[in-house]
Coordinates of C-alpha atoms and ligand atoms in Angstrom, one line a residue:
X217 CA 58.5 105.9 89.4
X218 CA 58.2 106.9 92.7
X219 CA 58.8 110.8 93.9
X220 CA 61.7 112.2 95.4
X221 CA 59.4 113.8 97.8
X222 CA 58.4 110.8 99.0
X223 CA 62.0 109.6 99.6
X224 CA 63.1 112.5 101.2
X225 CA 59.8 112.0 103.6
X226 CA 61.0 108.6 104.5
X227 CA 64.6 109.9 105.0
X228 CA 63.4 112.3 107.5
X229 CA 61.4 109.3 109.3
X230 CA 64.6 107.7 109.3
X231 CA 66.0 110.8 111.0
X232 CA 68.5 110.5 108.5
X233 CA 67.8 113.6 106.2
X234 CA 69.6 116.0 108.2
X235 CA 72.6 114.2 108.0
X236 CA 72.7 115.0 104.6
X237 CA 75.9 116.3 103.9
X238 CA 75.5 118.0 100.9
X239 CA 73.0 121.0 99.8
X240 CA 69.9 119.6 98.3
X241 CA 67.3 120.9 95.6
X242 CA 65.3 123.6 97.4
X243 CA 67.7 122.4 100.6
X244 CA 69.0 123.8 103.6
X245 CA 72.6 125.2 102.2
X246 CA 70.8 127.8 99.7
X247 CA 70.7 127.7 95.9
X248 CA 67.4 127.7 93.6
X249 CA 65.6 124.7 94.0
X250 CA 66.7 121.6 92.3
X251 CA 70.1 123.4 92.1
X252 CA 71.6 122.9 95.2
X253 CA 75.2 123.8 96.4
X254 CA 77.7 120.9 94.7
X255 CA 80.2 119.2 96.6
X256 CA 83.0 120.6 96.0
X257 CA 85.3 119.7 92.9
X258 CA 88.4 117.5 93.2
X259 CA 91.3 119.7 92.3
X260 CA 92.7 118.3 89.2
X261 CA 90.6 116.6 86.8
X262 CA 93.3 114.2 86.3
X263 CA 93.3 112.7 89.6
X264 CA 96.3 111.3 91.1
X265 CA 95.9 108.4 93.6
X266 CA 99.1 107.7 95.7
X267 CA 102.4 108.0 94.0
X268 CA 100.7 106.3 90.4
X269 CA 100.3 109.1 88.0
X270 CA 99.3 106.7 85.4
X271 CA 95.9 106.5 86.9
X272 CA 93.8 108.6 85.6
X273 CA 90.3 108.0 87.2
X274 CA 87.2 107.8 84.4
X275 CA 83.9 106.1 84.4
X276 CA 83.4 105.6 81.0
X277 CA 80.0 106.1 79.3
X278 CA 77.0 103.8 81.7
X279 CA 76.8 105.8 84.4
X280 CA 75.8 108.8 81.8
X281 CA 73.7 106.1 80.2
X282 CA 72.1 105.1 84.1
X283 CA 71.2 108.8 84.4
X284 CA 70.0 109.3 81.1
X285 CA 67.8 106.3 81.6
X286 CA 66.4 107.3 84.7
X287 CA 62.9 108.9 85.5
X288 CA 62.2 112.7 85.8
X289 CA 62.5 114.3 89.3
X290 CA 65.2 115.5 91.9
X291 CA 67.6 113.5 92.0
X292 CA 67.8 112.6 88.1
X293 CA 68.4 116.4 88.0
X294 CA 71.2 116.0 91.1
X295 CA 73.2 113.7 88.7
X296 CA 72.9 115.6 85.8
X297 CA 74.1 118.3 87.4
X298 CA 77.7 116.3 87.8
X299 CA 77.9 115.1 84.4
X300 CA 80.8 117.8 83.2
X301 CA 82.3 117.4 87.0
X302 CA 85.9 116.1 87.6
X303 CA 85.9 112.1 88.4
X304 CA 87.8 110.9 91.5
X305 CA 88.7 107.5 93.3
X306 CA 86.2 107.8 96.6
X307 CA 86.4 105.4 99.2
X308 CA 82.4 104.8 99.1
X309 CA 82.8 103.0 96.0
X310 CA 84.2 99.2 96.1
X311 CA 85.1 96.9 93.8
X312 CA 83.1 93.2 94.0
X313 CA 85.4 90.9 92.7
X314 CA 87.4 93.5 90.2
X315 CA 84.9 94.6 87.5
X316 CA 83.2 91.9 86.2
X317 CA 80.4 93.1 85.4
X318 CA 82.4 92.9 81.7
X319 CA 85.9 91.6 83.1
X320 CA 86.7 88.4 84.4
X321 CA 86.8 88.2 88.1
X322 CA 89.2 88.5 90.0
X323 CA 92.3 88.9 87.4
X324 CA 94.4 91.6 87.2
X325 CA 93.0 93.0 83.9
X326 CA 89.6 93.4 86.1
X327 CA 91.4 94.9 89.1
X328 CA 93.0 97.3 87.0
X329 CA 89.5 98.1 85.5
X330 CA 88.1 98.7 88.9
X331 CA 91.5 101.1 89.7
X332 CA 90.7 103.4 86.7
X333 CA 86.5 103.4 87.6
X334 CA 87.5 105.0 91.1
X335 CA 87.1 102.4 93.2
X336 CA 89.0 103.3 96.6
X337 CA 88.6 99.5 97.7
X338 CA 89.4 96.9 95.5
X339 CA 87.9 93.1 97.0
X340 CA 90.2 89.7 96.8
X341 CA 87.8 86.6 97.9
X342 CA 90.6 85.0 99.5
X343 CA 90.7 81.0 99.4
X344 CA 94.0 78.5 99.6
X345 CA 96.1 76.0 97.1
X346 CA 97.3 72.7 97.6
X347 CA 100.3 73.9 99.0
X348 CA 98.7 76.5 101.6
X349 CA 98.9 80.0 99.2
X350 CA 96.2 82.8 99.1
X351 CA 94.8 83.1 95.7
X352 CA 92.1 85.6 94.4
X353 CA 88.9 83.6 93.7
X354 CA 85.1 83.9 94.8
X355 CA 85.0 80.5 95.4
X356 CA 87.0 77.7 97.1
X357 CA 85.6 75.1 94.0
X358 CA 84.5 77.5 91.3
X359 CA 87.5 76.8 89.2
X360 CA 85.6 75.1 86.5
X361 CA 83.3 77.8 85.6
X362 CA 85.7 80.6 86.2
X363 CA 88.9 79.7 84.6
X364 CA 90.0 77.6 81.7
X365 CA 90.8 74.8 83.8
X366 CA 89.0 72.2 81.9
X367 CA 90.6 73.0 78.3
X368 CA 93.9 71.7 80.0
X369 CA 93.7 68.2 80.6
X370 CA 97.2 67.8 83.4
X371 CA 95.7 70.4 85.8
X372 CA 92.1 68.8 84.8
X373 CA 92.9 66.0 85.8
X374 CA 93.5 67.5 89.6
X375 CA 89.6 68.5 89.8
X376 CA 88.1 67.5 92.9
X377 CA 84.8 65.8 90.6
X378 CA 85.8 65.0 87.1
X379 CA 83.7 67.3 83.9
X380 CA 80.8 65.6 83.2
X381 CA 78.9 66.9 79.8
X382 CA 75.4 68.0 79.9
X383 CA 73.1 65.3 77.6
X384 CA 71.9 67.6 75.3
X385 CA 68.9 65.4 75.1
X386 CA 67.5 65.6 78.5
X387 CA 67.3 69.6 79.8
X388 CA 67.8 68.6 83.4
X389 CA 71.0 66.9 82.8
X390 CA 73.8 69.8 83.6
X391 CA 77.4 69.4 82.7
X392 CA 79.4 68.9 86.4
X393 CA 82.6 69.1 87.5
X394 CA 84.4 70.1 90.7
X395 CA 87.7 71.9 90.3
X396 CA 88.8 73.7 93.6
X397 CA 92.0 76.2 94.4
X398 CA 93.1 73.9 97.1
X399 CA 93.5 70.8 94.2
X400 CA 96.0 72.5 92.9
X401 CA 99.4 74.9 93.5
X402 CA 100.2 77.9 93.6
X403 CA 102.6 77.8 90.5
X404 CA 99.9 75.8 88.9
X405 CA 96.7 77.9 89.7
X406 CA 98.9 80.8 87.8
X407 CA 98.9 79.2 85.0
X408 CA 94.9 79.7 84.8
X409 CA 93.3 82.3 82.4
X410 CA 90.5 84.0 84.6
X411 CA 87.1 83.7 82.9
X412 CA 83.7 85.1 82.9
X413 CA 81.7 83.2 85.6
X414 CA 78.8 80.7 83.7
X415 CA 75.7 80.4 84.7
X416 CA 74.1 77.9 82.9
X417 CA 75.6 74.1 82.8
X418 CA 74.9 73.3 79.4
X419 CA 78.3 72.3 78.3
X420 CA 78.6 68.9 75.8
X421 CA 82.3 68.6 75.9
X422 CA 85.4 71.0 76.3
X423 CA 86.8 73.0 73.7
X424 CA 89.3 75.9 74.3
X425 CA 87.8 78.8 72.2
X426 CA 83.9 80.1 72.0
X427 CA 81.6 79.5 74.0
X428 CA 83.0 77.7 77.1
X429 CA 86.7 78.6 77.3
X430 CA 87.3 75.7 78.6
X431 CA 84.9 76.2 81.4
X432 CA 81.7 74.9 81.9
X433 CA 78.8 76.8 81.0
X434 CA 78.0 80.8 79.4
X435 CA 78.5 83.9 79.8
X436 CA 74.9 86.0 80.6
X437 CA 74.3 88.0 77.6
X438 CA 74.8 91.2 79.8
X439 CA 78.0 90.6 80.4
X440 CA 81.0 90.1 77.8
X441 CA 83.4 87.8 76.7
X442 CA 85.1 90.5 75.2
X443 CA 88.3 90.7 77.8
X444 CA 88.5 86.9 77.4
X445 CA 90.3 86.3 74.3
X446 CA 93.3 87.1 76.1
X447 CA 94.7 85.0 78.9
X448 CA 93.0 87.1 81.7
X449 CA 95.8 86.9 84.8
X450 CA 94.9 85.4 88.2
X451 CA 96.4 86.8 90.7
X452 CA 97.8 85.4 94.3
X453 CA 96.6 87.8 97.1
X454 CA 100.2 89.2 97.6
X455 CA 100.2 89.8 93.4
X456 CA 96.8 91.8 94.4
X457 CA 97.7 93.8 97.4
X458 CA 100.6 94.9 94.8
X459 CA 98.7 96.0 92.6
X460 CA 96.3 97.6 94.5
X461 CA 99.0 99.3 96.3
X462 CA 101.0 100.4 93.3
X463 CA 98.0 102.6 92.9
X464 CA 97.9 103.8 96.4
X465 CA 94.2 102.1 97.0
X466 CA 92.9 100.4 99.9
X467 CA 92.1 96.5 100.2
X468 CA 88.9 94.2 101.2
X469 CA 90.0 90.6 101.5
X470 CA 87.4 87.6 101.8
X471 CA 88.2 84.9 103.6
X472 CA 85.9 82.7 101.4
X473 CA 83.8 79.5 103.3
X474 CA 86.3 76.5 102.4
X475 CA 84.6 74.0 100.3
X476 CA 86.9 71.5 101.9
X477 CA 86.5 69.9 105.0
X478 CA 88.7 71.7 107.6
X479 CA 91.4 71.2 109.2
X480 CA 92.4 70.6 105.0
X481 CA 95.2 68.4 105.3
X482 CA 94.8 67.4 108.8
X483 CA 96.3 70.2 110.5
X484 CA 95.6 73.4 108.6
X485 CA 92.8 75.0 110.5
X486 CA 90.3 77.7 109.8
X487 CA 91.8 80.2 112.5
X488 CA 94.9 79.2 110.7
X489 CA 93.3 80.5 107.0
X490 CA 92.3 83.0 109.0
X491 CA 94.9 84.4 110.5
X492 CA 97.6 83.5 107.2
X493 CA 95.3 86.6 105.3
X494 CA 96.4 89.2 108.4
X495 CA 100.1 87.9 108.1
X496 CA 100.1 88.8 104.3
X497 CA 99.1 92.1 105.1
X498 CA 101.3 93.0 107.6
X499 CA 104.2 91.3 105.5
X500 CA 103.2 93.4 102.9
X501 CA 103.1 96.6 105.0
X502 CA 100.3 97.2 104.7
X503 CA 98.7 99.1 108.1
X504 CA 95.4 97.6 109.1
X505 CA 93.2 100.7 108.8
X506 CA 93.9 100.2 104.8
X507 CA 92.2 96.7 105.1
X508 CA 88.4 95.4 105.3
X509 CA 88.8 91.9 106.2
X510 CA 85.4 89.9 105.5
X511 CA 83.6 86.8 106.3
X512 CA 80.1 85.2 106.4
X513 CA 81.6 83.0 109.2
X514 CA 81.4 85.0 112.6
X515 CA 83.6 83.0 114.2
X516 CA 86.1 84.5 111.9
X517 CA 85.3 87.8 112.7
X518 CA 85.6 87.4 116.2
X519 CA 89.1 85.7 115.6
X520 CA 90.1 88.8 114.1
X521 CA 88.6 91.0 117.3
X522 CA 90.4 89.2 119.4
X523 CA 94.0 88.4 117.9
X524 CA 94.3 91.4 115.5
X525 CA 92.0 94.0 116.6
X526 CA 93.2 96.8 114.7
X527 CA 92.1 94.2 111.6
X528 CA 89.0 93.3 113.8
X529 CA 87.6 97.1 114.1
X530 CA 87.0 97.4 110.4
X531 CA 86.3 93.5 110.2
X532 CA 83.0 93.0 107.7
X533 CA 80.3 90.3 108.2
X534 CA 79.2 89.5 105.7
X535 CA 75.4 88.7 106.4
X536 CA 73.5 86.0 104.4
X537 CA 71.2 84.4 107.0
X538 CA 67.8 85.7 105.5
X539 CA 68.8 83.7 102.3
X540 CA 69.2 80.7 104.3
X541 CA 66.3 79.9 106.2
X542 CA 62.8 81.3 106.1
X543 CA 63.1 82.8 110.0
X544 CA 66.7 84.0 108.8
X545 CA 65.6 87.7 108.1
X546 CA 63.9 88.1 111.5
X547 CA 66.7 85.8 113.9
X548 CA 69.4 88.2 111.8
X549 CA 67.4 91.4 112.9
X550 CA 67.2 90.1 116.1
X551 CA 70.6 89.4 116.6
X552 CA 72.7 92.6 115.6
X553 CA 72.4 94.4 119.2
X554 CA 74.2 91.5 120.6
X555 CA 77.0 91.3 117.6
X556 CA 77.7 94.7 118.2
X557 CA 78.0 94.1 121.7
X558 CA 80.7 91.4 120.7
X559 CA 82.7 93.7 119.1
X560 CA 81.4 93.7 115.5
X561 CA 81.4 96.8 114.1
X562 CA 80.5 96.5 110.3
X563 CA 77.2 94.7 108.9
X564 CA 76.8 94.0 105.2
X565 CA 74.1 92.1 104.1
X566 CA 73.1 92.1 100.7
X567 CA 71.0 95.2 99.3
X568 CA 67.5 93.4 99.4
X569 CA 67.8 93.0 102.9
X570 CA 68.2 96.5 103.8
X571 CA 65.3 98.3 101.8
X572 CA 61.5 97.7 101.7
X573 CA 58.5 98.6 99.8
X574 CA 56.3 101.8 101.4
X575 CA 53.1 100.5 99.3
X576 CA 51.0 103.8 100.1
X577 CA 53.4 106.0 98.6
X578 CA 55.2 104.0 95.7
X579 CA 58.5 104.5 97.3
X580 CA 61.5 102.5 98.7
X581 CA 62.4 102.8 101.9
X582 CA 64.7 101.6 105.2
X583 CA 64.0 98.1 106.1
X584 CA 63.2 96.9 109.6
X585 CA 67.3 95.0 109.4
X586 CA 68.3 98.4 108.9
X587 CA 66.8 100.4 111.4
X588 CA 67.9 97.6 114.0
X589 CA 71.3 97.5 112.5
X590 CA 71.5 101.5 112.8
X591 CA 70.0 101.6 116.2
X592 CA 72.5 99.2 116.7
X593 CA 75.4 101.2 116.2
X594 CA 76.5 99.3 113.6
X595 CA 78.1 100.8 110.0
X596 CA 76.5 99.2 107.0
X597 CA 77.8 98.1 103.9
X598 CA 75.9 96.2 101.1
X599 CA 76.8 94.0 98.4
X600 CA 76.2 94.2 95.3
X601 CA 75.3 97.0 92.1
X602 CA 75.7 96.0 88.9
X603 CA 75.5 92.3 89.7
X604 CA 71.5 91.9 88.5
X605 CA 71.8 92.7 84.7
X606 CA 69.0 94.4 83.4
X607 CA 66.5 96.5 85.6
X608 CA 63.2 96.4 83.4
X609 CA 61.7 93.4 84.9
X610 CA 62.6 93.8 89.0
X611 CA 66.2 93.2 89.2
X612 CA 65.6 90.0 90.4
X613 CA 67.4 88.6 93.9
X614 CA 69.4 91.7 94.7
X615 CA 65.6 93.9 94.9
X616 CA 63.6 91.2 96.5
X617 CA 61.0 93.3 97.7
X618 CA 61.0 95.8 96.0
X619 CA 60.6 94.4 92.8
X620 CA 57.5 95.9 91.9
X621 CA 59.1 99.2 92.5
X622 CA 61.8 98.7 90.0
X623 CA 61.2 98.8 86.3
X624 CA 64.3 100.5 84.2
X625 CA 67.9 100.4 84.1
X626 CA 68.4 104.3 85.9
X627 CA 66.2 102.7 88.9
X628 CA 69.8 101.8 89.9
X629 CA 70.8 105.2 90.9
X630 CA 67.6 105.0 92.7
X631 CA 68.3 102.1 95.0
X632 CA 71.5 103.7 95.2
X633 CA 70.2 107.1 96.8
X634 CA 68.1 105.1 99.1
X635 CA 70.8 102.5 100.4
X636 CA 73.1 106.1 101.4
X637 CA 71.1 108.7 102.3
X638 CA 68.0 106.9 103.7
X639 CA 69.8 103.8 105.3
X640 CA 73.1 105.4 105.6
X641 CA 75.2 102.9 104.3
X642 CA 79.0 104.1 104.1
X643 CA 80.1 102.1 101.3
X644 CA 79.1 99.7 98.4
X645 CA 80.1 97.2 96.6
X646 CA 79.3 97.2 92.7
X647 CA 80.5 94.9 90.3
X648 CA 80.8 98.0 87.8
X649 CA 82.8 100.4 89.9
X650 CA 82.4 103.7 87.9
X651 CA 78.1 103.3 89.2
X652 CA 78.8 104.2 92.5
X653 CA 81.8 106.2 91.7
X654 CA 79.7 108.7 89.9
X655 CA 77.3 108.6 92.8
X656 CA 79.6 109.2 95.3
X657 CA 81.3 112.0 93.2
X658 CA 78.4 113.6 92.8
X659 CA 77.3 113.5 96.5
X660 CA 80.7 114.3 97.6
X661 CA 81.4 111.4 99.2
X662 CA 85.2 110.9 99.2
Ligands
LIG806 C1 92.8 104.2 102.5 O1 92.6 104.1 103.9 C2 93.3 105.1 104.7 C3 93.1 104.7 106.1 O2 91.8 104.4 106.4 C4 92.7 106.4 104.3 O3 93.3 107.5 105.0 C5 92.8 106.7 102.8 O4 92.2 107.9 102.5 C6 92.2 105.5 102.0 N1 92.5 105.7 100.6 C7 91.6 105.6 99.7 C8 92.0 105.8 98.3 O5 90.4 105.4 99.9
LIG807 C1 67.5 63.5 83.0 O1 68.5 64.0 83.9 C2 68.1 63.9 85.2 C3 69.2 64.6 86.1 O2 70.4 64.0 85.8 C4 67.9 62.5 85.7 O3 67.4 62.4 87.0 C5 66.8 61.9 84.8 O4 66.7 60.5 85.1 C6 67.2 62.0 83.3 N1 66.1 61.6 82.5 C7 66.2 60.7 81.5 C8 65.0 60.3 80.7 O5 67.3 60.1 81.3
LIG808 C1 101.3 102.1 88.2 O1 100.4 101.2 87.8 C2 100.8 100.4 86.7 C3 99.6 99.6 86.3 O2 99.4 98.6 87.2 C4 102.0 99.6 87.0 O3 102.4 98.9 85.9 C5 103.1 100.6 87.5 O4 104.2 99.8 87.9 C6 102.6 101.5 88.6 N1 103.7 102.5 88.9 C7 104.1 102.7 90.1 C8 105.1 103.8 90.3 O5 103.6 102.1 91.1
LIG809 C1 53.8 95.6 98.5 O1 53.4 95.2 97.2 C2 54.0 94.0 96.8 C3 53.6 93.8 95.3 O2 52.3 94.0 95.1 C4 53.5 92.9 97.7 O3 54.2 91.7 97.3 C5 53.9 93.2 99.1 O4 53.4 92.2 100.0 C6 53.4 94.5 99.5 N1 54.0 94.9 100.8 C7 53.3 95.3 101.9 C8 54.0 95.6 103.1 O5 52.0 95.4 101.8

């Protein structure tokens, strides 16, 4: 796969490289080549995050396995080089919907995953019940391939669109149903077992047990089921920012797109889903500089600017408007000089909008959104590692364009590399925290 020297090359026509805060292989901070000065080491290798001893941050075995898997050169060498070093919770590293990479998302058994891979930020998609609570979830209506709603029939019965089975003879037929947080309460949305999201709507009826849970569809093979069997917890958004704070993290909270029309009810509006999310964290205490708020609606974000700007200045918009249309990319480019002169001050669009394919050299590089978005003034987050399952074939949606540059699992750390030190993000999101927690570790990225 493509050189380091390359990389470093496009870093430096990024004007990024000498930003690089750390001493790298043959760099400017001394040390043999490939050898560079490490960061320096945590001080305990049992690192204590706020006043929870019991978390004791590890990353498990795949990010060894990531490095192992990678191709020869610099930076495969970098990461060896941390292999024996203490792990620690780093704030670069955040946690997309818990862990669910092999947890379900958004439960507590998840978050708690996340807490013990070193995430610093753990994410809540935020969306409402019936009667007007926050709840955990990445979706307003995803209930029915996310939880076991469907295996009980009382709460079932509340879906939105009833389960319709697949007919197993005739392959475009999928299963459907409809099952949304705001259908049901608080009390009963708690009594859900979180579930491993499905991707394919194959379903012929609903069983509780193997393979559907009692939600439709399966689990990709590169997930698990494993942490499954037992009721995974859901959790309200005030159960997670306890959680979360019982460990002494910090928060990223989603207010999700409602599925519903708004005003839902008649009279409860978006600003007022909106602004409900900032009044559970300052009821919980919690000071706004612990809290990413997010949305892929700016009007949100500007809601925030202006009624809480402490939550506004670390407000997230969430970018998807090159997936929507096929002048999206270039309008989006366009536009981020004039969001940051509204006020925005974080952009995260997903990762394949932020790198690109340098041809001539075999290498990845900054993408035209993110030199605009730097020159912009903007800080850049990006969503999301771990998410695309295996590497060997392009990664699929998340490396759209650089696909043909991608071709084994390590490429990850690759893409990685890129999206920090070349396009300078400050954090990422993974769905397998302990990734980018062994990046950042190794880096010295707290
Ligand atoms: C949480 O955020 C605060 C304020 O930004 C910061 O000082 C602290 O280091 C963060 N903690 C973690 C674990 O990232
Ligand atoms: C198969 O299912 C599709 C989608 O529901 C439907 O449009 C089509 O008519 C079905 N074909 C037959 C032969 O029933
Ligand atoms: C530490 O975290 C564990 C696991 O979530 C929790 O049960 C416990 O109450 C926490 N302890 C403190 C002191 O916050
Ligand atoms: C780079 O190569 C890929 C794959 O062959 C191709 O799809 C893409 O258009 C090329 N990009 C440029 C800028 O030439």
């Amino acid at each position: 796969m493509p050189s380091f020297t390359s990389v470093l090359a496009a870093a430096a026509a990024f004007e990024l490289a000498t930003a690089a805060p750390w001493g790298p292989w043959g760099g400017h901070k001394g040390g043999p080549p490939g050898h560079g000065g490490p960061p320096p080491l945590p001080k305990s290798p049992y690192h204590e995050i706020g006043s929870n001893s019991t978390l004791l941050v590890e990353l498990g075995p795949r990010p060894y396995y990531l490095v192992d898997n990678m191709d020869a050169g610099p930076l495969k060498d970098k990461l060896n080089s941390c292999k024996a070093q203490p792990k620690s919770t780093s704030s670069f590293s955040i946690s997309h919907r818990g862990a669910p990479l092999e947890f379900p998302e958004h439960s507590k058994q998840g978050y708690n995953a996340a807490a013990r891979m070193g995430a610093g930020i753990i994410e809540c998609d935020v969306s409402f019940t019936s009667d007007r609570e926050l709840v955990c979830r990445h979706s307003n209506c995803d209930l029915h391939y996310t939880t076991n709603i469907l295996s009980k029939p009382e709460l079932a019965a509340k879906c939105s669109s009833p389960f319709v089975p697949a007919d197993p003879k005739n392959s475009s037929s999928m299963a459907t149903a409809k099952c949304c947080t705001s259908d049901i309460t608080l009390a009963e949305f708690k009594s859900l077992c979180a579930e491993m999201e499905a991707t394919s709507l194959t379903a012929t009826s609903i069983v509780q047990g193997t393979p559907y849970f009692g939600r439709i569809g399966t689990t990709p093979d590169y997930r698990t089921n494993m942490f499954s069997y037992s009721c995974a917890e859901t959790m309200s958004l005030k159960d997670q920012i306890a959680l979360v704070d019982s460990y002494g993290l910090n928060f990223t909270a989603e207010a999700k797109t409602p599925q519903v029309a708004m005003p839902f009810q008649g009279d409860y509006t978006q600003e007022d889903f909106a602004q409900q999310i900032v009044d559970t964290f300052n009821e919980a205490g919690i000071s706004a500089d612990r809290v990413w708020l997010q949305s892929f609606l700016p009007d949100d974000i500007f809601y925030w600017l202006k009624t809480s700007p402490a939550f506004g200045a670390q407000a997230v918009y969430l970018d998807e408007r090159a997936d929507l249309t096929a002048t999206g990319y270039d309008e989006a480019v366009a536009s981020l000089p004039g969001l940051a002169a509204k006020g925005v001050k974080i952009i995260a669009p997903s990762i394949w909008q932020l790198v690109a394919p340098d041809n001539a050299t075999g290498t990845i590089v900054a993408s035209s959104y993110a030199i605009a978005a730097k020159a912009a003034g903007l800080e850049i987050i990006t969503w999301s590692f771990e998410r695309s399952g295996p590497l060997e074939n392009g990664g699929g949606y998340y490396y759209t364009g650089v696909n043909n540059l991608i071709n084994n699992d390590g490429d990850e750390f690759y893409v990685i590399d890129v999206i920090s030190r070349v396009v300078g993000a400050t954090k990422i999101f993974a769905d397998w925290a302990a990734t980018v927690t062994y990046y950042a570790n190794c880096f010295g990225l707290a």
